[in-house]
Amino acid sequence: GASTSIALRLTNTNTGTTVDDGSDIEVSGSDLNIINRESANTKFFTGNAERMRIDSSGNLLVGTTSTFPGSVTNVAGVHLGGATPGRGYFSNDGGRALNLNRMTSDGDIIEFRKDGATVGSIGVIDGNNTFLQGATGHAGIAFVTNNAVPFREDTYRDNTLNLGQGDFRWKD
């Protein structure tokens, strides 16, 4: 059968009154759609204060009206890119800007990719030891109680990885 749709159209003298103007709150099938037909922000308020907005470029801003919190401004908040898809900015004044929590098992917490291929990761091994490693076959390092140890391919390594190479050496 055909799905049904019902909408509440909101317009004023600034938006105009044609079908391409204003905003709609619409129920279509099981979906609730909030449609802003104007080149303007869609704002969300609680406690009589703005808490979140989707700006006219499609950026999701939480706790800020700045499109680049902590990057080019000294403002706390979250920006998830709409104008720059896939980019996020997280900024906090006096505390952590981002918490990541892997639950119940060891492994990667963050995976880094370039053109879709894994190029490295940061994770946890043995419950509370942090590691930083490159892609398969690349060296890494694990931070264990009172030591930094060689690490590669999710395993501690003994006498198999060098510190520095040829023209790129560590001092002392």
N, CA, C and O atoms as a DFTB+ gen file, in Angstrom:
688 C
 N C O
     1  1       0.797      -1.185       0.000
     2  2       0.000       0.000       0.000
     3  2       0.837       1.245       0.000
     4  3       2.038       1.206       0.269
     5  1       0.208       2.334      -0.299
     6  2       0.879       3.626      -0.338
     7  2       1.119       4.129       1.078
     8  3       0.273       3.969       1.958
     9  1       2.281       4.739       1.288
    10  2       2.551       5.302       2.607
    11  2       1.843       6.644       2.713
    12  3       1.653       7.349       1.721
    13  1       1.466       6.972       3.915
    14  2       0.787       8.244       4.129
    15  2       1.760       9.236       4.724
    16  3       2.718       8.868       5.404
    17  1       1.497      10.487       4.457
    18  2       2.347      11.554       4.957
    19  2       1.454      12.699       5.399
    20  3       0.481      13.051       4.732
    21  1       1.812      13.271       6.542
    22  2       1.085      14.440       7.025
    23  2       2.123      15.426       7.537
    24  3       3.106      15.040       8.169
    25  1       1.888      16.719       7.253
    26  2       2.889      17.718       7.614
    27  2       2.241      18.954       8.194
    28  3       1.111      19.311       7.860
    29  1       2.995      19.600       9.078
    30  2       2.637      20.912       9.608
    31  2       3.579      21.903       8.938
    32  3       4.789      21.846       9.158
    33  1       3.051      22.804       8.131
    34  2       3.856      23.791       7.402
    35  2       3.939      25.054       8.236
    36  3       2.926      25.538       8.740
    37  1       5.158      25.597       8.384
    38  2       5.394      26.826       9.139
    39  2       6.029      27.854       8.206
    40  3       7.090      27.603       7.633
    41  1       5.390      29.002       8.053
    42  2       5.914      30.080       7.206
    43  2       5.678      31.406       7.903
    44  3       4.861      31.512       8.818
    45  1       6.411      32.418       7.451
    46  2       6.158      33.780       7.909
    47  2       6.520      34.740       6.787
    48  3       6.822      34.306       5.675
    49  1       6.494      36.036       7.064
    50  2       6.742      37.011       6.001
    51  2       8.191      36.969       5.525
    52  3       8.476      37.386       4.402
    53  1       9.108      36.477       6.348
    54  2      10.506      36.358       5.928
    55  2      10.721      35.165       5.007
    56  3      11.538      35.238       4.090
    57  1      10.006      34.071       5.234
    58  2      10.248      32.843       4.468
    59  2       9.474      32.809       3.164
    60  3       9.908      32.160       2.211
    61  1       8.353      33.483       3.098
    62  2       7.464      33.341       1.956
    63  2       6.471      32.225       2.231
    64  3       6.542      31.566       3.268
    65  1       5.545      32.013       1.302
    66  2       4.463      31.071       1.583
    67  2       4.252      30.021       0.499
    68  3       3.241      29.318       0.524
    69  1       5.184      29.891      -0.461
    70  2       5.007      28.866      -1.495
    71  2       5.424      27.503      -0.949
    72  3       5.922      27.407       0.172
    73  1       5.223      26.455      -1.738
    74  2       5.561      25.099      -1.286
    75  2       7.057      24.916      -1.068
    76  3       7.460      23.971      -0.390
    77  1       7.886      25.786      -1.619
    78  2       9.326      25.703      -1.440
    79  2       9.844      26.614      -0.334
    80  3      11.056      26.779      -0.192
    81  1       8.949      27.209       0.451
    82  2       9.331      28.149       1.501
    83  2       9.030      27.583       2.882
    84  3       8.249      26.643       3.031
    85  1       9.672      28.181       3.897
    86  2       9.360      27.871       5.281
    87  2       9.935      26.554       5.758
    88  3      10.985      26.109       5.294
    89  1       9.236      25.944       6.685
    90  2       9.666      24.698       7.299
    91  2       8.480      23.762       7.458
    92  3       7.331      24.198       7.530
    93  1       8.776      22.476       7.511
    94  2       7.746      21.460       7.738
    95  2       8.171      20.560       8.890
    96  3       9.352      20.258       9.059
    97  1       7.203      20.146       9.665
    98  2       7.364      19.012      10.572
    99  2       6.440      17.960       9.998
   100  3       5.227      18.158       9.936
   101  1       7.010      16.836       9.575
   102  2       6.270      15.879       8.759
   103  2       6.422      14.471       9.314
   104  3       7.496      14.089       9.781
   105  1       5.353      13.714       9.261
   106  2       5.400      12.283       9.529
   107  2       5.174      11.597       8.196
   108  3       4.135      11.777       7.562
   109  1       6.154      10.807       7.776
   110  2       6.079      10.094       6.505
   111  2       6.359       8.628       6.785
   112  3       7.486       8.258       7.114
   113  1       5.327       7.786       6.654
   114  2       5.484       6.391       7.069
   115  2       5.773       6.369       8.558
   116  3       4.980       6.885       9.345
   117  1       6.898       5.779       8.964
   118  2       7.310       5.759      10.373
   119  2       8.336       6.837      10.691
   120  3       8.767       6.944      11.839
   121  1       8.737       7.634       9.715
   122  2       9.774       8.651       9.904
   123  2       9.187       9.981      10.332
   124  3       8.106      10.366       9.887
   125  1       9.913      10.687      11.208
   126  2       9.608      12.067      11.553
   127  2      10.641      12.923      10.854
   128  3      11.837      12.774      11.105
   129  1      10.210      13.805       9.993
   130  2      11.105      14.678       9.237
   131  2      10.923      16.119       9.685
   132  3       9.800      16.613       9.786
   133  1      12.038      16.790       9.952
   134  2      12.043      18.226      10.214
   135  2      12.735      18.849       9.022
   136  3      13.918      18.599       8.793
   137  1      12.018      19.653       8.261
   138  2      12.517      20.167       6.990
   139  2      12.593      21.684       7.050
   140  3      11.579      22.357       7.236
   141  1      13.787      22.216       6.894
   142  2      13.987      23.658       6.798
   143  2      14.269      23.954       5.334
   144  3      15.348      23.630       4.837
   145  1      13.333      24.555       4.648
   146  2      13.471      24.819       3.213
   147  2      14.282      26.088       2.936
   148  3      14.574      26.404       1.783
   149  1      14.633      26.796       3.977
   150  2      15.387      28.044       3.821
   151  2      16.886      27.772       3.961
   152  3      17.288      26.745       4.508
   153  1      17.702      28.693       3.467
   154  2      19.153      28.641       3.647
   155  2      19.462      29.268       4.999
   156  3      20.011      30.367       5.075
   157  1      19.107      28.563       6.060
   158  2      19.240      29.107       7.413
   159  2      19.509      27.967       8.384
   160  3      19.502      26.798       7.999
   161  1      19.744      28.312       9.638
   162  2      20.032      27.330      10.680
   163  2      18.760      26.647      11.168
   164  3      17.672      27.219      11.117
   165  1      18.918      25.407      11.644
   166  2      17.879      24.715      12.392
   167  2      18.428      24.553      13.806
   168  3      19.437      23.880      14.011
   169  1      17.764      25.170      14.776
   170  2      18.284      25.247      16.145
   171  2      17.438      24.415      17.093
   172  3      16.235      24.254      16.887
   173  1      18.075      23.885      18.135
   174  2      17.416      23.090      19.166
   175  2      17.722      23.712      20.522
   176  3      18.880      23.981      20.842
   177  1      16.677      23.939      21.318
   178  2      16.807      24.604      22.609
   179  2      16.322      23.703      23.728
   180  3      15.378      22.933      23.551
   181  1      16.975      23.802      24.889
   182  2      16.443      23.266      26.141
   183  2      16.762      24.293      27.221
   184  3      17.749      25.020      27.106
   185  1      15.944      24.363      28.268
   186  2      16.180      25.321      29.344
   187  2      16.327      26.746      28.837
   188  3      17.072      27.542      29.408
   189  1      15.623      27.061      27.775
   190  2      15.619      28.385      27.167
   191  2      16.992      28.805      26.633
   192  3      17.274      29.997      26.517
   193  1      17.852      27.822      26.307
   194  2      19.170      28.117      25.745
   195  2      19.428      27.205      24.544
   196  3      19.043      26.036      24.543
   197  1      20.077      27.753      23.535
   198  2      20.423      26.936      22.371
   199  2      21.452      25.894      22.766
   200  3      22.477      26.228      23.361
   201  1      21.190      24.627      22.440
   202  2      22.093      23.521      22.778
   203  2      22.738      22.896      21.546
   204  3      23.835      22.343      21.626
   205  1      22.049      22.987      20.401
   206  2      22.538      22.339      19.199
   207  2      21.934      23.034      17.988
   208  3      20.838      23.592      18.049
   209  1      22.684      22.987      16.872
   210  2      22.142      23.508      15.623
   211  2      22.719      22.747      14.450
   212  3      23.818      22.198      14.528
   213  1      21.978      22.720      13.377
   214  2      22.487      22.320      12.079
   215  2      22.488      23.602      11.276
   216  3      21.433      24.168      10.989
   217  1      23.694      24.066      10.907
   218  2      23.735      25.354      10.208
   219  2      23.407      25.176       8.732
   220  3      23.218      24.057       8.256
   221  1      23.343      26.281       8.024
   222  2      22.896      26.247       6.629
   223  2      23.846      25.478       5.719
   224  3      23.474      25.140       4.595
   225  1      25.077      25.192       6.183
   226  2      26.030      24.391       5.406
   227  2      25.956      22.908       5.748
   228  3      26.660      22.095       5.149
   229  1      25.102      22.551       6.716
   230  2      24.969      21.152       7.109
   231  2      25.884      20.732       8.239
   232  3      25.957      19.546       8.559
   233  1      26.594      21.687       8.863
   234  2      27.443      21.373      10.011
   235  2      26.591      21.149      11.248
   236  3      25.681      21.931      11.526
   237  1      26.878      20.081      11.997
   238  2      26.211      19.834      13.272
   239  2      27.064      20.456      14.364
   240  3      28.219      20.068      14.539
   241  1      26.519      21.406      15.096
   242  2      27.225      22.108      16.161
   243  2      26.526      21.823      17.479
   244  3      25.319      22.029      17.603
   245  1      27.278      21.350      18.462
   246  2      26.718      21.034      19.774
   247  2      27.448      21.862      20.823
   248  3      28.672      21.794      20.928
   249  1      26.702      22.642      21.597
   250  2      27.278      23.449      22.666
   251  2      28.050      24.660      22.174
   252  3      28.752      25.301      22.957
   253  1      27.935      24.989      20.889
   254  2      28.638      26.133      20.323
   255  2      27.903      26.618      19.081
   256  3      27.101      25.892      18.495
   257  1      28.187      27.847      18.694
   258  2      27.712      28.349      17.409
   259  2      28.896      28.551      16.463
   260  3      28.720      28.988      15.326
   261  1      30.106      28.229      16.939
   262  2      31.320      28.331      16.126
   263  2      31.462      27.090      15.254
   264  3      31.271      25.973      15.737
   265  1      31.793      27.268      13.978
   266  2      31.945      26.113      13.093
   267  2      33.274      25.395      13.292
   268  3      33.437      24.285      12.784
   269  1      34.222      25.978      14.003
   270  2      35.498      25.306      14.238
   271  2      35.954      25.463      15.688
   272  3      36.988      26.085      15.931
   273  1      35.221      24.923      16.651
   274  2      35.630      25.085      18.052
   275  2      37.009      24.479      18.280
   276  3      37.279      23.348      17.878
   277  1      37.876      25.247      18.929
   278  2      39.196      24.760      19.276
   279  2      40.177      24.724      18.129
   280  3      41.344      24.394      18.345
   281  1      39.760      25.048      16.919
   282  2      40.666      25.021      15.777
   283  2      41.139      26.430      15.443
   284  3      42.318      26.747      15.594
   285  1      40.238      27.251      15.000
   286  2      40.600      28.638      14.686
   287  2      40.006      29.609      15.696
   288  3      40.236      30.815      15.614
   289  1      39.248      29.085      16.642
   290  2      38.696      29.915      17.707
   291  2      38.991      29.244      19.040
   292  3      39.273      28.046      19.083
   293  1      38.928      29.988      20.108
   294  2      39.151      29.444      21.440
   295  2      37.796      29.248      22.118
   296  3      37.503      29.870      23.139
   297  1      36.974      28.372      21.532
   298  2      35.607      28.146      21.979
   299  2      35.409      26.655      22.223
   300  3      35.884      25.833      21.439
   301  1      34.719      26.297      23.292
   302  2      34.403      24.897      23.575
   303  2      33.179      24.475      22.774
   304  3      32.301      25.291      22.496
   305  1      33.123      23.197      22.403
   306  2      31.976      22.663      21.699
   307  2      32.366      21.551      20.752
   308  3      33.524      21.137      20.705
   309  1      31.384      21.064      19.992
   310  2      31.588      19.985      19.030
   311  2      31.080      20.430      17.670
   312  3      30.005      21.020      17.559
   313  1      31.858      20.145      16.641
   314  2      31.452      20.403      15.255
   315  2      31.696      19.141      14.460
   316  3      32.821      18.645      14.410
   317  1      30.658      18.616      13.841
   318  2      30.792      17.502      12.916
   319  2      30.471      18.042      11.542
   320  3      29.401      18.610      11.327
   321  1      31.397      17.867      10.604
   322  2      31.347      18.544       9.319
   323  2      30.205      18.155       8.420
   324  3      29.912      16.974       8.231
   325  1      29.580      19.142       7.881
   326  2      28.621      18.990       6.802
   327  2      29.241      19.606       5.557
   328  3      29.241      19.002       4.485
   329  1      29.773      20.827       5.716
   330  2      30.468      21.498       4.620
   331  2      31.784      20.779       4.325
   332  3      32.241      20.765       3.181
   333  1      32.396      20.181       5.351
   334  2      33.614      19.386       5.193
   335  2      33.297      17.994       5.728
   336  3      33.640      17.694       6.872
   337  1      32.656      17.135       4.942
   338  2      32.234      15.820       5.435
   339  2      33.388      15.008       6.014
   340  3      34.493      14.999       5.471
   341  1      33.115      14.336       7.112
   342  2      34.104      13.470       7.721
   343  2      35.045      14.157       8.687
   344  3      35.932      13.510       9.243
   345  1      34.877      15.443       8.898
   346  2      35.772      16.149       9.805
   347  2      35.027      16.492      11.085
   348  3      33.859      16.880      11.053
   349  1      35.711      16.344      12.208
   350  2      35.121      16.695      13.491
   351  2      36.081      17.524      14.318
   352  3      37.293      17.317      14.267
   353  1      35.546      18.450      15.070
   354  2      36.315      19.266      15.997
   355  2      35.697      19.086      17.379
   356  3      34.481      19.192      17.540
   357  1      36.537      18.814      18.372
   358  2      36.083      18.634      19.736
   359  2      36.936      19.538      20.617
   360  3      38.162      19.421      20.608
   361  1      36.323      20.427      21.368
   362  2      37.073      21.377      22.178
   363  2      36.404      21.527      23.541
   364  3      35.182      21.632      23.640
   365  1      37.229      21.534      24.594
   366  2      36.718      21.697      25.943
   367  2      37.663      22.605      26.706
   368  3      38.872      22.572      26.477
   369  1      37.141      23.402      27.593
   370  2      37.949      24.318      28.380
   371  2      38.243      23.697      29.740
   372  3      37.356      23.622      30.590
   373  1      39.472      23.255      29.952
   374  2      39.879      22.754      31.257
   375  2      39.589      21.286      31.505
   376  3      39.684      20.842      32.649
   377  1      39.245      20.524      30.501
   378  2      38.983      19.098      30.695
   379  2      39.163      18.337      29.394
   380  3      39.481      18.921      28.358
   381  1      38.960      17.039      29.456
   382  2      39.076      16.194      28.269
   383  2      38.117      16.649      27.179
   384  3      36.979      17.025      27.460
   385  1      38.578      16.614      25.943
   386  2      37.716      16.967      24.823
   387  2      37.074      15.733      24.193
   388  3      36.081      15.854      23.477
   389  1      37.627      14.553      24.450
   390  2      37.091      13.341      23.832
   391  2      37.414      12.138      24.701
   392  3      38.561      11.962      25.112
   393  1      36.434      11.322      24.980
   394  2      36.623      10.066      25.697
   395  2      36.236       8.921      24.781
   396  3      35.172       8.949      24.162
   397  1      37.097       7.911      24.692
   398  2      36.819       6.711      23.918
   399  2      36.933       5.526      24.859
   400  3      37.876       5.460      25.647
   401  1      36.001       4.593      24.800
   402  2      35.963       3.496      25.755
   403  2      35.751       2.169      25.040
   404  3      34.676       1.920      24.494
   405  1      36.770       1.319      25.041
   406  2      36.624      -0.042      24.521
   407  2      36.230      -0.904      25.702
   408  3      36.881      -0.867      26.746
   409  1      35.179      -1.673      25.547
   410  2      34.676      -2.461      26.673
   411  2      34.915      -3.947      26.447
   412  3      34.872      -4.424      25.313
   413  1      35.161      -4.657      27.498
   414  2      35.200      -6.123      27.648
   415  2      36.380      -6.843      27.017
   416  3      36.603      -8.004      27.362
   417  1      37.156      -6.241      26.116
   418  2      38.273      -6.988      25.534
   419  2      39.399      -6.046      25.137
   420  3      39.185      -4.844      24.976
   421  1      40.613      -6.599      24.979
   422  2      41.757      -5.841      24.508
   423  2      41.670      -5.639      23.000
   424  3      40.941      -6.358      22.317
   425  1      42.409      -4.665      22.479
   426  2      42.479      -4.431      21.042
   427  2      42.513      -2.952      20.724
   428  3      42.722      -2.117      21.604
   429  1      42.305      -2.635      19.455
   430  2      42.346      -1.250      18.988
   431  2      41.232      -0.423      19.614
   432  3      40.093      -0.873      19.735
   433  1      41.587       0.801      20.009
   434  2      40.607       1.797      20.429
   435  2      40.417       2.811      19.312
   436  3      39.305       3.272      19.057
   437  1      41.518       3.152      18.648
   438  2      41.474       4.046      17.490
   439  2      42.198       3.363      16.342
   440  3      43.289       2.824      16.531
   441  1      41.613       3.378      15.170
   442  2      42.268       2.847      13.976
   443  2      42.443       3.997      12.992
   444  3      41.500       4.736      12.710
   445  1      43.662       4.140      12.473
   446  2      43.959       5.194      11.499
   447  2      43.968       4.585      10.105
   448  3      44.516       3.504       9.889
   449  1      43.349       5.298       9.156
   450  2      43.275       4.808       7.777
   451  2      43.683       5.907       6.808
   452  3      43.475       7.093       7.065
   453  1      44.267       5.494       5.694
   454  2      44.593       6.380       4.587
   455  2      44.067       5.727       3.325
   456  3      44.471       4.612       2.992
   457  1      43.171       6.403       2.613
   458  2      42.553       5.863       1.402
   459  2      41.925       4.494       1.637
   460  3      41.956       3.634       0.756
   461  1      41.354       4.291       2.827
   462  2      40.657       3.051       3.138
   463  2      41.533       1.961       3.721
   464  3      41.009       0.975       4.238
   465  1      42.856       2.104       3.657
   466  2      43.760       1.072       4.185
   467  2      44.227       1.452       5.579
   468  3      44.535       2.615       5.838
   469  1      44.280       0.473       6.483
   470  2      44.749       0.711       7.841
   471  2      46.230       1.062       7.823
   472  3      47.035       0.357       7.215
   473  1      46.588       2.162       8.496
   474  2      47.986       2.575       8.576
   475  2      48.507       2.596      10.012
   476  3      49.689       2.857      10.237
   477  1      47.646       2.328      10.971
   478  2      48.092       2.281      12.358
   479  2      46.927       2.252      13.324
   480  3      45.765       2.362      12.935
   481  1      47.273       2.100      14.604
   482  2      46.236       2.066      15.627
   483  2      46.815       2.390      16.988
   484  3      48.024       2.314      17.209
   485  1      45.932       2.750      17.886
   486  2      46.236       2.908      19.302
   487  2      45.246       2.021      20.032
   488  3      44.053       2.026      19.730
   489  1      45.746       1.263      20.990
   490  2      44.844       0.366      21.685
   491  2      45.359      -0.044      23.040
   492  3      46.235       0.600      23.617
   493  1      44.793      -1.140      23.542
   494  2      45.138      -1.649      24.865
   495  2      45.395      -3.150      24.778
   496  3      44.733      -3.869      24.030
   497  1      46.372      -3.603      25.559
   498  2      46.697      -5.029      25.636
   499  2      46.945      -5.374      27.105
   500  3      47.419      -4.535      27.870
   501  1      46.633      -6.580      27.488
   502  2      46.799      -7.052      28.869
   503  2      46.045      -6.185      29.863
   504  3      46.518      -5.945      30.973
   505  1      44.878      -5.720      29.462
   506  2      43.983      -5.019      30.378
   507  2      44.225      -3.544      30.547
   508  3      43.266      -2.772      30.562
   509  1      45.503      -3.102      30.681
   510  2      45.733      -1.681      30.923
   511  2      47.036      -1.161      30.330
   512  3      47.486      -0.082      30.716
   513  1      47.656      -1.887      29.409
   514  2      48.872      -1.427      28.746
   515  2      48.508      -0.836      27.384
   516  3      47.833      -1.476      26.578
   517  1      48.958       0.382      27.142
   518  2      48.629       1.090      25.909
   519  2      49.666       0.799      24.833
   520  3      50.862       0.733      25.119
   521  1      49.207       0.625      23.590
   522  2      50.146       0.462      22.480
   523  2      49.834       1.432      21.356
   524  3      48.703       1.884      21.182
   525  1      50.886       1.735      20.598
   526  2      50.800       2.524      19.366
   527  2      51.533       1.710      18.323
   528  3      52.715       1.406      18.488
   529  1      50.838       1.350      17.237
   530  2      51.485       0.533      16.217
   531  2      51.102       0.995      14.825
   532  3      50.037       1.571      14.601
   533  1      52.023       0.717      13.881
   534  2      51.779       1.015      12.489
   535  2      51.003      -0.111      11.839
   536  3      50.535      -1.028      12.514
   537  1      50.870      -0.036      10.520
   538  2      50.176      -1.070       9.755
   539  2      50.932      -2.393       9.868
   540  3      52.032      -2.431      10.420
   541  1      50.359      -3.464       9.358
   542  2      50.971      -4.789       9.405
   543  2      52.425      -4.716       8.951
   544  3      52.729      -4.168       7.892
   545  1      53.324      -5.278       9.770
   546  2      54.746      -5.294       9.452
   547  2      55.517      -4.088       9.939
   548  3      56.746      -4.087       9.883
   549  1      54.827      -3.050      10.421
   550  2      55.495      -1.850      10.915
   551  2      55.717      -1.948      12.423
   552  3      54.958      -2.604      13.137
   553  1      56.770      -1.284      12.888
   554  2      57.104      -1.295      14.305
   555  2      56.099      -0.487      15.117
   556  3      55.391       0.375      14.596
   557  1      56.063      -0.794      16.396
   558  2      55.225      -0.054      17.317
   559  2      55.876      -0.031      18.679
   560  3      57.008      -0.482      18.851
   561  1      55.151       0.496      19.643
   562  2      55.656       0.576      21.001
   563  2      54.487       0.358      21.957
   564  3      53.372       0.821      21.716
   565  1      54.761      -0.346      23.031
   566  2      53.749      -0.551      24.080
   567  2      54.282       0.058      25.368
   568  3      55.478      -0.002      25.655
   569  1      53.382       0.636      26.128
   570  2      53.739       1.248      27.392
   571  2      53.184       0.369      28.506
   572  3      51.976       0.317      28.739
   573  1      54.096      -0.319      29.185
   574  2      53.722      -1.226      30.267
   575  2      54.265      -0.643      31.566
   576  3      54.953       0.377      31.532
   577  1      53.983      -1.248      32.687
   578  2      54.403      -0.722      33.976
   579  2      55.901      -0.430      33.977
   580  3      56.719      -1.344      33.870
   581  1      56.254       0.847      34.100
   582  2      57.642       1.314      34.193
   583  2      58.505       1.035      32.970
   584  3      59.726       1.151      33.074
   585  1      57.946       0.673      31.819
   586  2      58.733       0.363      30.633
   587  2      57.993       0.747      29.358
   588  3      56.763       0.786      29.311
   589  1      58.787       1.031      28.326
   590  2      58.282       1.137      26.963
   591  2      58.944       0.003      26.196
   592  3      60.171      -0.088      26.168
   593  1      58.150      -0.867      25.570
   594  2      58.708      -2.082      24.959
   595  2      58.327      -2.171      23.478
   596  3      57.309      -1.620      23.059
   597  1      59.174      -2.886      22.668
   598  2      58.860      -3.070      21.246
   599  2      57.553      -3.839      21.083
   600  3      57.238      -4.741      21.859
   601  1      56.798      -3.452      20.045
   602  2      55.469      -4.027      19.843
   603  2      55.175      -4.022      18.352
   604  3      55.409      -3.011      17.690
   605  1      54.675      -5.108      17.810
   606  2      54.280      -5.164      16.403
   607  2      53.215      -6.223      16.221
   608  3      53.294      -7.303      16.806
   609  1      52.210      -5.910      15.403
   610  2      51.137      -6.840      15.070
   611  2      50.498      -7.450      16.315
   612  3      50.330      -8.664      16.426
   613  1      50.144      -6.548      17.262
   614  2      49.419      -6.908      18.487
   615  2      50.205      -7.820      19.425
   616  3      49.603      -8.546      20.216
   617  1      51.542      -7.799      19.355
   618  2      52.355      -8.686      20.180
   619  2      53.597      -7.950      20.676
   620  3      54.201      -7.170      19.939
   621  1      53.975      -8.204      21.935
   622  2      55.257      -7.720      22.443
   623  2      56.363      -8.427      21.661
   624  3      56.238      -9.607      21.331
   625  1      57.466      -7.692      21.360
   626  2      58.573      -8.276      20.587
   627  2      59.866      -8.180      21.383
   628  3      60.112      -7.181      22.058
   629  1      60.683      -9.206      21.305
   630  2      61.971      -9.215      21.986
   631  2      63.085      -9.323      20.950
   632  3      63.152     -10.294      20.197
   633  1      63.959      -8.313      20.920
   634  2      65.159      -8.326      20.091
   635  2      64.855      -8.481      18.595
   636  3      65.624      -9.118      17.876
   637  1      63.747      -7.909      18.121
   638  2      63.412      -8.013      16.698
   639  2      63.187      -6.655      16.036
   640  3      63.116      -6.588      14.809
   641  1      63.073      -5.576      16.803
   642  2      62.819      -4.248      16.241
   643  2      63.959      -3.304      16.597
   644  3      64.475      -3.334      17.715
   645  1      64.348      -2.465      15.641
   646  2      65.404      -1.486      15.855
   647  2      64.810      -0.140      16.229
   648  3      63.667       0.172      15.894
   649  1      65.615       0.653      16.936
   650  2      65.249       2.021      17.258
   651  2      66.056       2.913      16.323
   652  3      67.263       3.067      16.509
   653  1      65.410       3.503      15.322
   654  2      66.090       4.283      14.302
   655  2      66.507       3.393      13.134
   656  3      66.323       2.177      13.178
   657  1      67.076       4.010      12.076
   658  2      67.549       3.251      10.921
   659  2      68.514       4.117      10.134
   660  3      68.360       5.338      10.118
   661  1      69.499       3.530       9.484
   662  2      70.450       4.206       8.605
   663  2      70.674       5.672       8.885
   664  3      71.406       6.027       9.809
   665  1      70.046       6.534       8.088
   666  2      70.210       7.985       8.200
   667  2      69.251       8.628       9.192
   668  3      69.254       9.849       9.344
   669  1      68.439       7.838       9.864
   670  2      67.478       8.379      10.846
   671  2      67.705       7.688      12.179
   672  3      67.085       6.670      12.488
   673  1      68.622       8.272      12.974
   674  2      69.002       7.641      14.233
   675  2      68.570       8.501      15.413
   676  3      68.365       9.707      15.275
   677  1      68.440       7.883      16.541
   678  2      68.195       8.582      17.796
   679  2      69.531       9.047      18.350
   680  3      70.545       8.369      18.179
   681  1      69.541      10.179      19.000
   682  2      70.759      10.649      19.658
   683  2      70.946       9.864      20.961
   684  3      69.989       9.643      21.702
   685  1      72.161       9.453      21.226
   686  2      72.524       8.683      22.419
   687  2      71.825       7.351      22.392
   688  3      71.994       6.545      23.307
